[in-house]
mmCIF file of C-alpha atoms in Angstrom:
data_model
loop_
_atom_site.group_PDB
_atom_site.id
_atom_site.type_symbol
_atom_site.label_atom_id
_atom_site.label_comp_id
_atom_site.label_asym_id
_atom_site.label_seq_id
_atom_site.Cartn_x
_atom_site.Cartn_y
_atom_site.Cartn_z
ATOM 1 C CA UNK A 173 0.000 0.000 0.000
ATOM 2 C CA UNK A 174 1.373 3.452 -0.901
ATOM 3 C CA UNK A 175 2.521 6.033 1.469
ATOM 4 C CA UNK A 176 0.266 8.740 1.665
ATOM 5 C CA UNK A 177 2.190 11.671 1.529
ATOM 6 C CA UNK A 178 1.205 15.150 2.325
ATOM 7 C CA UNK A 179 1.530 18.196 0.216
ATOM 8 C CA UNK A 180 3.771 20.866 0.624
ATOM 9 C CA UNK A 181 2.848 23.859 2.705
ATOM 10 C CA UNK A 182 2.833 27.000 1.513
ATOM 11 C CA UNK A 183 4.464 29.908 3.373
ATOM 12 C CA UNK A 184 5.288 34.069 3.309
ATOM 13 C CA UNK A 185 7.493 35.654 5.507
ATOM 14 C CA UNK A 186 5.725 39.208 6.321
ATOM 15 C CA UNK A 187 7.261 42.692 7.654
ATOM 16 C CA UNK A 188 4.655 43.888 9.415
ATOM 17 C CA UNK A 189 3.771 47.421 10.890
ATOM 18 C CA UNK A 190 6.257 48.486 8.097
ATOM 19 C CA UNK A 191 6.231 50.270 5.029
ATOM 20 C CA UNK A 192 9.880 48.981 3.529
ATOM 21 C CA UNK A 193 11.452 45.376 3.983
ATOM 22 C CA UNK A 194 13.377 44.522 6.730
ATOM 23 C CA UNK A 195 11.932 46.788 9.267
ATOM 24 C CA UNK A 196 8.835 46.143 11.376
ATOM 25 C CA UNK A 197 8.227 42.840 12.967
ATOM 26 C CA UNK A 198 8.531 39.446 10.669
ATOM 27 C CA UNK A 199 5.931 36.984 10.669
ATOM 28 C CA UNK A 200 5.945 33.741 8.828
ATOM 29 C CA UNK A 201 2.144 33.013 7.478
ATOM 30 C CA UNK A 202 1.524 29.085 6.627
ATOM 31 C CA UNK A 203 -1.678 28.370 4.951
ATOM 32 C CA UNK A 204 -3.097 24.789 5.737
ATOM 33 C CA UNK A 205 -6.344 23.041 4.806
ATOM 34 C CA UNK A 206 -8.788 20.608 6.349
ATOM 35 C CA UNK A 207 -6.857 17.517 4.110
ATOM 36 C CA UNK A 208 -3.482 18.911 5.462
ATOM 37 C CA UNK A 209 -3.486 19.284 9.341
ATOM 38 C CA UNK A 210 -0.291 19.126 11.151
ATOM 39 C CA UNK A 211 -0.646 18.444 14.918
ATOM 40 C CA UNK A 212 0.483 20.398 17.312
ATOM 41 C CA UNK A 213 3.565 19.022 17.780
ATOM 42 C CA UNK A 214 4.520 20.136 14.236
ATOM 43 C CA UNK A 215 3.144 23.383 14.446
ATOM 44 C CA UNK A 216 5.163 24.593 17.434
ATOM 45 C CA UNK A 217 8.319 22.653 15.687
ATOM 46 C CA UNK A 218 8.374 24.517 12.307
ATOM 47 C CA UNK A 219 8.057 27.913 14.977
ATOM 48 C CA UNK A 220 11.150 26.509 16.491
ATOM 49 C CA UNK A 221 12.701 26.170 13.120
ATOM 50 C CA UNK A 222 12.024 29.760 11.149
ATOM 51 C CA UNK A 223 13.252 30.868 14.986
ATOM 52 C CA UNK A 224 11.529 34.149 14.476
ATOM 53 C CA UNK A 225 9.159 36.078 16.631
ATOM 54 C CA UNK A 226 5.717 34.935 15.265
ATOM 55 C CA UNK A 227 4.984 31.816 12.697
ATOM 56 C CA UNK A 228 0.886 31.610 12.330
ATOM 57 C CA UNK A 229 -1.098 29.032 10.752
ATOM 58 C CA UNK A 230 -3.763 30.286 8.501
ATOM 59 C CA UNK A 231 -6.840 27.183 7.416
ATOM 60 C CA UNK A 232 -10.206 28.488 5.500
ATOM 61 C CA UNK A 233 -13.323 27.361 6.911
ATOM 62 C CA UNK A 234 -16.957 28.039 5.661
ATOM 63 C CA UNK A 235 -18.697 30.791 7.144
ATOM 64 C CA UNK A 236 -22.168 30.139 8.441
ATOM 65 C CA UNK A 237 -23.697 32.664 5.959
ATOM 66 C CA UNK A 238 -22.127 33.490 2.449
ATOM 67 C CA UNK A 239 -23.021 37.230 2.391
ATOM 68 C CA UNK A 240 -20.235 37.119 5.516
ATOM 69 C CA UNK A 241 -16.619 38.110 5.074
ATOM 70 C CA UNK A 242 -14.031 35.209 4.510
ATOM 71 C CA UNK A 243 -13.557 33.178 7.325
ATOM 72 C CA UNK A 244 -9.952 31.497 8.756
ATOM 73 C CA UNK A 245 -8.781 29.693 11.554
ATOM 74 C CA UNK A 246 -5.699 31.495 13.190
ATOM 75 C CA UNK A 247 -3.369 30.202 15.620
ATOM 76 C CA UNK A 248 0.136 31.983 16.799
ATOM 77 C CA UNK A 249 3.458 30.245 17.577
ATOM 78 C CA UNK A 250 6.636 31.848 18.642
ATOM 79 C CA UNK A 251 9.721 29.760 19.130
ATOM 80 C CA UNK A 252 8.902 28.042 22.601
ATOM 81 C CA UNK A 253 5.113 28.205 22.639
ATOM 82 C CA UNK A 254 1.865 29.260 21.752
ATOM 83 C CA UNK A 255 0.083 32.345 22.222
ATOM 84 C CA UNK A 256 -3.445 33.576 22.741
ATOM 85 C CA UNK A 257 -2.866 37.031 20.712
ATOM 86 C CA UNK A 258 -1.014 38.386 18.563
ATOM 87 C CA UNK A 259 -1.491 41.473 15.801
ATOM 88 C CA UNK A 260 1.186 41.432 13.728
ATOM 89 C CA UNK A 261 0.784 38.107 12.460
ATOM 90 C CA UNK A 262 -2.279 38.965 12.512
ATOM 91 C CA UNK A 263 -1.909 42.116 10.249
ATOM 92 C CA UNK A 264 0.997 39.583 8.282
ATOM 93 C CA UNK A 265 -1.901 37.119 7.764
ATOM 94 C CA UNK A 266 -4.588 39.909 6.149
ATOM 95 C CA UNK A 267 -1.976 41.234 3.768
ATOM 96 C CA UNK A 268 -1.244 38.081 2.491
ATOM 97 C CA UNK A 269 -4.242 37.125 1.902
ATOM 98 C CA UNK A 270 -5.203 40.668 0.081
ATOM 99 C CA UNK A 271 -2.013 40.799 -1.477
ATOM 100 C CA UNK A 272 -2.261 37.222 -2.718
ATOM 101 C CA UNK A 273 -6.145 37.770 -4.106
ATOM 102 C CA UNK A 274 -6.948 35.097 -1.894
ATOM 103 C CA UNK A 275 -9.908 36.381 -0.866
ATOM 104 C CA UNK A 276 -12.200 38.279 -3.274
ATOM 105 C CA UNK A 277 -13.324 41.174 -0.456
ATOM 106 C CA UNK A 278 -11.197 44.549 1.438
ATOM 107 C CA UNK A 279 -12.539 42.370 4.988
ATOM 108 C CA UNK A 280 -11.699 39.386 6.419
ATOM 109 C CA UNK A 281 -12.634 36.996 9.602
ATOM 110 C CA UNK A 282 -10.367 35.251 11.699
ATOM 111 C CA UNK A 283 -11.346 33.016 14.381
ATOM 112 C CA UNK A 284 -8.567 33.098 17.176
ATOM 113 C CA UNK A 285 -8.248 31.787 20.899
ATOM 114 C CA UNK A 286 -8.819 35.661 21.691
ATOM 115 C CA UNK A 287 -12.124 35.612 19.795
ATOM 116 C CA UNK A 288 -13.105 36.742 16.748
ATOM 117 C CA UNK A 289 -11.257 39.031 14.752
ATOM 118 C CA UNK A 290 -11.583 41.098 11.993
ATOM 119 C CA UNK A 291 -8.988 42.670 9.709
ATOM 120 C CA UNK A 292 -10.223 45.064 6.715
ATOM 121 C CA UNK A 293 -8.672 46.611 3.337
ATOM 122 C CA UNK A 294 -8.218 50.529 3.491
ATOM 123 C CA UNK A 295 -6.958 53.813 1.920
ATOM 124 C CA UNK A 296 -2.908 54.405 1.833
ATOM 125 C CA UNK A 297 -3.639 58.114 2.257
ATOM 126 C CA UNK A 298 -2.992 58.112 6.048
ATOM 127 C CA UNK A 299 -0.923 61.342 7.566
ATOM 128 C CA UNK A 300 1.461 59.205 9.610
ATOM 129 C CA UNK A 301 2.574 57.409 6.593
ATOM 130 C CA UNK A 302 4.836 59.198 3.803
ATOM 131 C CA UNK A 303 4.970 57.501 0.569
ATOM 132 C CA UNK A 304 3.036 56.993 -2.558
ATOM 133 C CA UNK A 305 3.051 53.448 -4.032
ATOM 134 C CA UNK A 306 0.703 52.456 -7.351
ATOM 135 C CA UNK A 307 -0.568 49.353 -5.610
ATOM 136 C CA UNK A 308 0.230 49.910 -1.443
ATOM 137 C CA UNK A 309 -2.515 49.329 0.728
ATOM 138 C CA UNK A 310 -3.191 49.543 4.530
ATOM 139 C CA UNK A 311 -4.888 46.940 6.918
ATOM 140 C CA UNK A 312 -6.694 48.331 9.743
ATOM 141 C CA UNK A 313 -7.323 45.065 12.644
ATOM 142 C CA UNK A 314 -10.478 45.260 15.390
ATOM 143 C CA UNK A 315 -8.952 43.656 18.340
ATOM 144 C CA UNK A 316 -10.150 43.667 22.226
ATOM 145 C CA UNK A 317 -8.989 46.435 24.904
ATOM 146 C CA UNK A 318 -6.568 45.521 27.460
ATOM 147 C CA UNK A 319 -7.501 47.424 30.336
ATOM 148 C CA UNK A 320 -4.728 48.550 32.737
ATOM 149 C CA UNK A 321 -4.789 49.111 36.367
ATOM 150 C CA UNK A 322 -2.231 50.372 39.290
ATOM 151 C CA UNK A 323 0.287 47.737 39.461
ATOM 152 C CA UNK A 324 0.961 46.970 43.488
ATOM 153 C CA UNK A 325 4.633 45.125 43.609
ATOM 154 C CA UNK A 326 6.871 45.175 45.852
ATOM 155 C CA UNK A 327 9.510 44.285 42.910
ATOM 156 C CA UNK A 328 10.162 47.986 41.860
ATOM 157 C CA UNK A 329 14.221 47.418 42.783
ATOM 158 C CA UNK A 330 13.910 44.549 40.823
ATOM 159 C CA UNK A 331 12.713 46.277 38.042
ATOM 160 C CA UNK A 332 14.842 49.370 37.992
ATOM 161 C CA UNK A 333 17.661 46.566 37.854
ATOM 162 C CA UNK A 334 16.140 45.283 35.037
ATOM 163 C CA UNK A 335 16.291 48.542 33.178
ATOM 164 C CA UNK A 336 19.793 49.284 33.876
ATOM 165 C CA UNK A 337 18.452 52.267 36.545
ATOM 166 C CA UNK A 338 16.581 54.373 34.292
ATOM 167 C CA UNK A 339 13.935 56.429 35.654
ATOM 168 C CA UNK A 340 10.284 54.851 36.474
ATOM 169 C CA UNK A 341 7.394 57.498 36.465
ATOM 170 C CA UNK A 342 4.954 55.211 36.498
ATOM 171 C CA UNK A 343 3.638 51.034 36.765
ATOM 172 C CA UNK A 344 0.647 49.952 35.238
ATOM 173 C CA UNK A 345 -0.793 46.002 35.377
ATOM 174 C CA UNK A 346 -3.592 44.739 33.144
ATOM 175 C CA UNK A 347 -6.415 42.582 34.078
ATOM 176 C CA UNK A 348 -7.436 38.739 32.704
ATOM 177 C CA UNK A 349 -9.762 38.255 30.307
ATOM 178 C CA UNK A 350 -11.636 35.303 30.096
ATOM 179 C CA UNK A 351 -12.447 34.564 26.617
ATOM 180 C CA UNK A 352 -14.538 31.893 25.131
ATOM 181 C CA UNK A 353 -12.983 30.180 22.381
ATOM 182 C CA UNK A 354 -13.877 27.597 19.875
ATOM 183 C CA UNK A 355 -11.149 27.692 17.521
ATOM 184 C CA UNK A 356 -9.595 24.124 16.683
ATOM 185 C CA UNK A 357 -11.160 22.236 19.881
ATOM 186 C CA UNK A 358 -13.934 23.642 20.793
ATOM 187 C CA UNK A 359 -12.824 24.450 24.443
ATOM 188 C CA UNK A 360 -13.502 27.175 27.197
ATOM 189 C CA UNK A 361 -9.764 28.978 27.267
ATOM 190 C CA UNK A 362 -9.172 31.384 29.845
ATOM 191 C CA UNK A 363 -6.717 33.996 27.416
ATOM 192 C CA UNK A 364 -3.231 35.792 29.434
ATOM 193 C CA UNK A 365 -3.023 39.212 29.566
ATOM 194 C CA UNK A 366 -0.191 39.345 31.884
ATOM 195 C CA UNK A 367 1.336 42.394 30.698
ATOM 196 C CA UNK A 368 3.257 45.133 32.777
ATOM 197 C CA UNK A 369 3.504 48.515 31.484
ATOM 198 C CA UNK A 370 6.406 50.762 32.801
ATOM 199 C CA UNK A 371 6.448 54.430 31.996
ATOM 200 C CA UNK A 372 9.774 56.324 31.557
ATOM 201 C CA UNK A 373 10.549 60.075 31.896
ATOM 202 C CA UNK A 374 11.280 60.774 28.297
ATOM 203 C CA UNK A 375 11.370 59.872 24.838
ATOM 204 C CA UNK A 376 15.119 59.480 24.383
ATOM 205 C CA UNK A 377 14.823 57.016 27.969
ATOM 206 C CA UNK A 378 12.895 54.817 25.808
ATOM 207 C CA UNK A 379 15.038 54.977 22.945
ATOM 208 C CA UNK A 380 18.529 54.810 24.900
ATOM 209 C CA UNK A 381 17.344 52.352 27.136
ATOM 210 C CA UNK A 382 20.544 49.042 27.095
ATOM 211 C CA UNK A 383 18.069 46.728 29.541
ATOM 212 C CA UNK A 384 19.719 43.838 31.284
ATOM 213 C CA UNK A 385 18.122 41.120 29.639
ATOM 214 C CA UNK A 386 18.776 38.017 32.483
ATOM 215 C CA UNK A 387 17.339 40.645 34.812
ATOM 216 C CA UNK A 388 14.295 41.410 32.563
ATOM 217 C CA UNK A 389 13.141 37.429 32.479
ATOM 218 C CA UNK A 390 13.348 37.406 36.514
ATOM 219 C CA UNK A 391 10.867 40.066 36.506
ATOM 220 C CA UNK A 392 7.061 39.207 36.958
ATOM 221 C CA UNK A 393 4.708 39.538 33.739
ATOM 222 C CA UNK A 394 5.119 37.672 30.685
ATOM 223 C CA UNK A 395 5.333 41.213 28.342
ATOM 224 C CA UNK A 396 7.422 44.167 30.049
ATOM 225 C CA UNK A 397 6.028 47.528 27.986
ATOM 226 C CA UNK A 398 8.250 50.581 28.703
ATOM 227 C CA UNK A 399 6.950 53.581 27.342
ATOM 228 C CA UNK A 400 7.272 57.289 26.985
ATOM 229 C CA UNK A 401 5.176 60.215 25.629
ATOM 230 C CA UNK A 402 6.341 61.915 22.660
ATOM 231 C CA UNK A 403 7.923 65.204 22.696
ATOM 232 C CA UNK A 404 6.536 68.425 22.077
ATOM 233 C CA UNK A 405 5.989 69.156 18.463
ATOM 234 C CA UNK A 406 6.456 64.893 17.259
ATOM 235 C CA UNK A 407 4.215 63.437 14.517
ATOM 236 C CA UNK A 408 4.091 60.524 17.168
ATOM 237 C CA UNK A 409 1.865 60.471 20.477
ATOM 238 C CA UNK A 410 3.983 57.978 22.473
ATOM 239 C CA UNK A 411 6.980 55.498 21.960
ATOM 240 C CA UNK A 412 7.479 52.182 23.362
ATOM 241 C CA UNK A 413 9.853 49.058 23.592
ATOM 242 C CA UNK A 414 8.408 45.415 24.391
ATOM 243 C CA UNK A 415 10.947 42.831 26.239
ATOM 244 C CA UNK A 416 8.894 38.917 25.533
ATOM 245 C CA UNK A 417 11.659 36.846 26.952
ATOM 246 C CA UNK A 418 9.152 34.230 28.603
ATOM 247 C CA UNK A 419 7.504 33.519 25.401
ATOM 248 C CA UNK A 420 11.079 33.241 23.656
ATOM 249 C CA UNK A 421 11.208 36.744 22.051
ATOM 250 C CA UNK A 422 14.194 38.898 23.637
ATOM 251 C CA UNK A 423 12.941 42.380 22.088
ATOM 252 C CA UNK A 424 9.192 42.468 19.797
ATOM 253 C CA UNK A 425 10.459 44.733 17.608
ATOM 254 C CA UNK A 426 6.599 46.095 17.119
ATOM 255 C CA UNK A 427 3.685 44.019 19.274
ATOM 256 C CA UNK A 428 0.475 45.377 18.273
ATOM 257 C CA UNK A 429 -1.072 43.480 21.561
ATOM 258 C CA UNK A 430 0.861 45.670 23.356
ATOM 259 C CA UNK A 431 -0.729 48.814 21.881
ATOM 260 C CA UNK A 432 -3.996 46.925 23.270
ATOM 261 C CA UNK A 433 -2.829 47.872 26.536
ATOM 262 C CA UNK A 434 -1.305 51.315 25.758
ATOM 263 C CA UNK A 435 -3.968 52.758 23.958
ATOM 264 C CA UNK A 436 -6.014 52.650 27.449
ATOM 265 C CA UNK A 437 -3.136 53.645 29.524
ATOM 266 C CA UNK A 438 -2.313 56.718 27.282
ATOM 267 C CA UNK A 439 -6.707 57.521 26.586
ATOM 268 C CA UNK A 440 -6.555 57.682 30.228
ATOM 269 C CA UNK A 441 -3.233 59.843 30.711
ATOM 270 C CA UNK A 442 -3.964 62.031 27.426
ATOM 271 C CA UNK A 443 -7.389 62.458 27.494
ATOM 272 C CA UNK A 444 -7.994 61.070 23.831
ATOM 273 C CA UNK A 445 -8.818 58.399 21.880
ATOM 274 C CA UNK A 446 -6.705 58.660 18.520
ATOM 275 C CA UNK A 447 -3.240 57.881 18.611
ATOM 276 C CA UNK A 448 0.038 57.725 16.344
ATOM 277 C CA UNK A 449 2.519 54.631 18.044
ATOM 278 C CA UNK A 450 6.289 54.419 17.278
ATOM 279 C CA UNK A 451 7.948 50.870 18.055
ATOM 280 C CA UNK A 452 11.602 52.293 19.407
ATOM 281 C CA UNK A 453 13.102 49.044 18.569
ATOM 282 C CA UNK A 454 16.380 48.923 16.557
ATOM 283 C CA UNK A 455 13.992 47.472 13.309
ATOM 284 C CA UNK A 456 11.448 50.350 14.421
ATOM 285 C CA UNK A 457 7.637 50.498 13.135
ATOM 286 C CA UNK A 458 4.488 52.555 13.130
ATOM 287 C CA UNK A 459 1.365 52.370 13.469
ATOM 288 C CA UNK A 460 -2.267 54.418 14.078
ATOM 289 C CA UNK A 461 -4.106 53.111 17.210
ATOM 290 C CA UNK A 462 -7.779 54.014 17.608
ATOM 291 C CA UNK A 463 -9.640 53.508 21.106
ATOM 292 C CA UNK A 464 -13.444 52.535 21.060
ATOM 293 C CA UNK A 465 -14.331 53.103 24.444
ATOM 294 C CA UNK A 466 -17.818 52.380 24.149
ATOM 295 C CA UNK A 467 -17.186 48.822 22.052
ATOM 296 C CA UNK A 468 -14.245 48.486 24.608
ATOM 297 C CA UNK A 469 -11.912 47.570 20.798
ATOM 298 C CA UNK A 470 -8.874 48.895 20.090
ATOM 299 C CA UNK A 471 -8.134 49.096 15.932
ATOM 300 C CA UNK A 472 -4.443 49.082 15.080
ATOM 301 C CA UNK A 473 -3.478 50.280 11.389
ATOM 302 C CA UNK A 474 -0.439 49.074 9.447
ATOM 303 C CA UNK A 475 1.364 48.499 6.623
ATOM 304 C CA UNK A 476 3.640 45.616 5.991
ATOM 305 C CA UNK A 477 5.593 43.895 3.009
ATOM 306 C CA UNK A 478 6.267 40.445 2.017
ATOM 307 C CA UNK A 479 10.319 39.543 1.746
ATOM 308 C CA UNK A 480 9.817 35.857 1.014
ATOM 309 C CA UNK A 481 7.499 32.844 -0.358
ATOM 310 C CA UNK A 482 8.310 29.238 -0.073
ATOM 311 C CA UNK A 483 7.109 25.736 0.763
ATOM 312 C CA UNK A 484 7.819 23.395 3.675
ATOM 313 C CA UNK A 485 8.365 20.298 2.221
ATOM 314 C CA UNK A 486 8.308 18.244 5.852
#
């Protein structure tokens, strides 16, 4: 009896919340159908392999009615694990499939462990973005709010450690979510927001900041934000770094979940809802965050460029 072998899978790294190649934050985006499951075993192994901060597994299912926007099953790996959000594979995922013509509408569905959501086709002509291409396009995502609160610790030493002494101004924790999920298995999943925000004094004590990376992954929270308001006169609002080192990511060069959290923490502090978000990594990004208070959703704009196409042949 013949082996039955499985077909290749298709992949494209993306740059995403970028406007040129080899800035922003990469994403590999492999598309898989119902015939050509991996388990989960495989999923998080290929992660391990591209060894880059997001690889995301894209799989088309049928949407209950046909007048609704394409539907896909989404799930996020980084290197060591998997993750209940995650926008820039997210965002990586969209332009794909709009790049691609894979989908024959500007909106698209995706059915995550966070929920559903939705990721839509828009102008270019954006202020916060300078450049004119024929056939450039910008995805705007609807994710959930992250809602911060005082963070109470009695690690602040620890933390100042961790950030080589600079300045804190201000801590900021944000609450669990429990979100009902039925993507893949059908289960209850109670989604991690475990996120701690630290505000600096300045712009330039984002920027500068050297952090002391073993001390960073002793420090509670699974994301450490540090962020900064913009300066007087900036086309930016605020500025921030992300450290991920318990879910195997050193530096995010730009996490859109993270914006989830700042856009409340800075609506609070700034008294608005609009915002323009620089990612002071050393790849950098940008992107326009908008703050629904009453839907309690935060939408995230971006650009972001393919660099490669392939097929994994395992």
């Amino acid at each position: 009896m013949a082996m039955l072998v499985k077909k290749p899978v298709k992949y494209f790294m993306v740059n995403a919340f970028s406007e040129s190649a080899f800035k922003g934050n990469p994403a590999v985006v492999c598309f898989l159908d119902v015939k050509n499951e991996r388990d989960d075993s495989w999923l998080q192994s290929l992660a391990a392999e591209f060894n880059i901060p997001l690889t995301c597994f894209v799989i088309s299912i049928t949407a209950s009615n046909p007048l609704d926007p394409p539907h896909f099953l989404l799930r996020w790996f980084t290197p060591i694990l998997e993750v209940d959000l995650c926008a820039h594979a997210t965002l990586a995922s969209a332009h794909t499939l709009f790049s691609n013509g894979l989908v024959g509408s500007d909106e698209v569905e995706f059915v995550t462990h966070s929920g559903i959501l939705t990721a839509k086709r828009v102008s270019k002509t954006l202020k916060f973005y300078d450049y004119e291409e024929k056939e450039s396009f910008l995805i705007e995502l609807d994710f959930p709010v992250i809602p911060t609160c005082e963070y109470n610790s009695n690690d602040i030493s620890m933390f100042s450690k961790a950030l080589n002494g600079a300045t804190v101004v201000n801590f900021q924790g944000t609450k669990n979510a429990k979100i009902i999920s039925q993507a893949f298995n059908g289960a209850a999943k109670e989604t991690s927001t475990d996120k701690i925000i630290v505000v600096l004094p300045s712009w330039e004590s984002v920027t500068e900041l050297q952090p002391r990376m073993d001390d960073i992954s002793k420090c509670p929270g699974k994301l450490i934000i540090v962020t900064a308001a913009a300066p007087k006169g900036s086309v930016y609002d605020f500025c921030s770094r992300v450290f991920a080192l318990k879910l195997g990511v050193d530096e995010d060069s730009v996490c859109g979940s993270a914006h989830c959290a700042l856009a409340h923490y800075w609506s609070l502090k700034m008294n608005k809802c609009d915002f323009v978000a620089y990612a002071a990594s050393h790849r950098s990004g940008r992107l326009k965050v908008h703050y629904d208070q009453e839907k309690q959703r935060v939408l995230l704009t971006g650009k972001a460029v393919t660099v490669m196409r392939g097929s994994i042949l395992v």
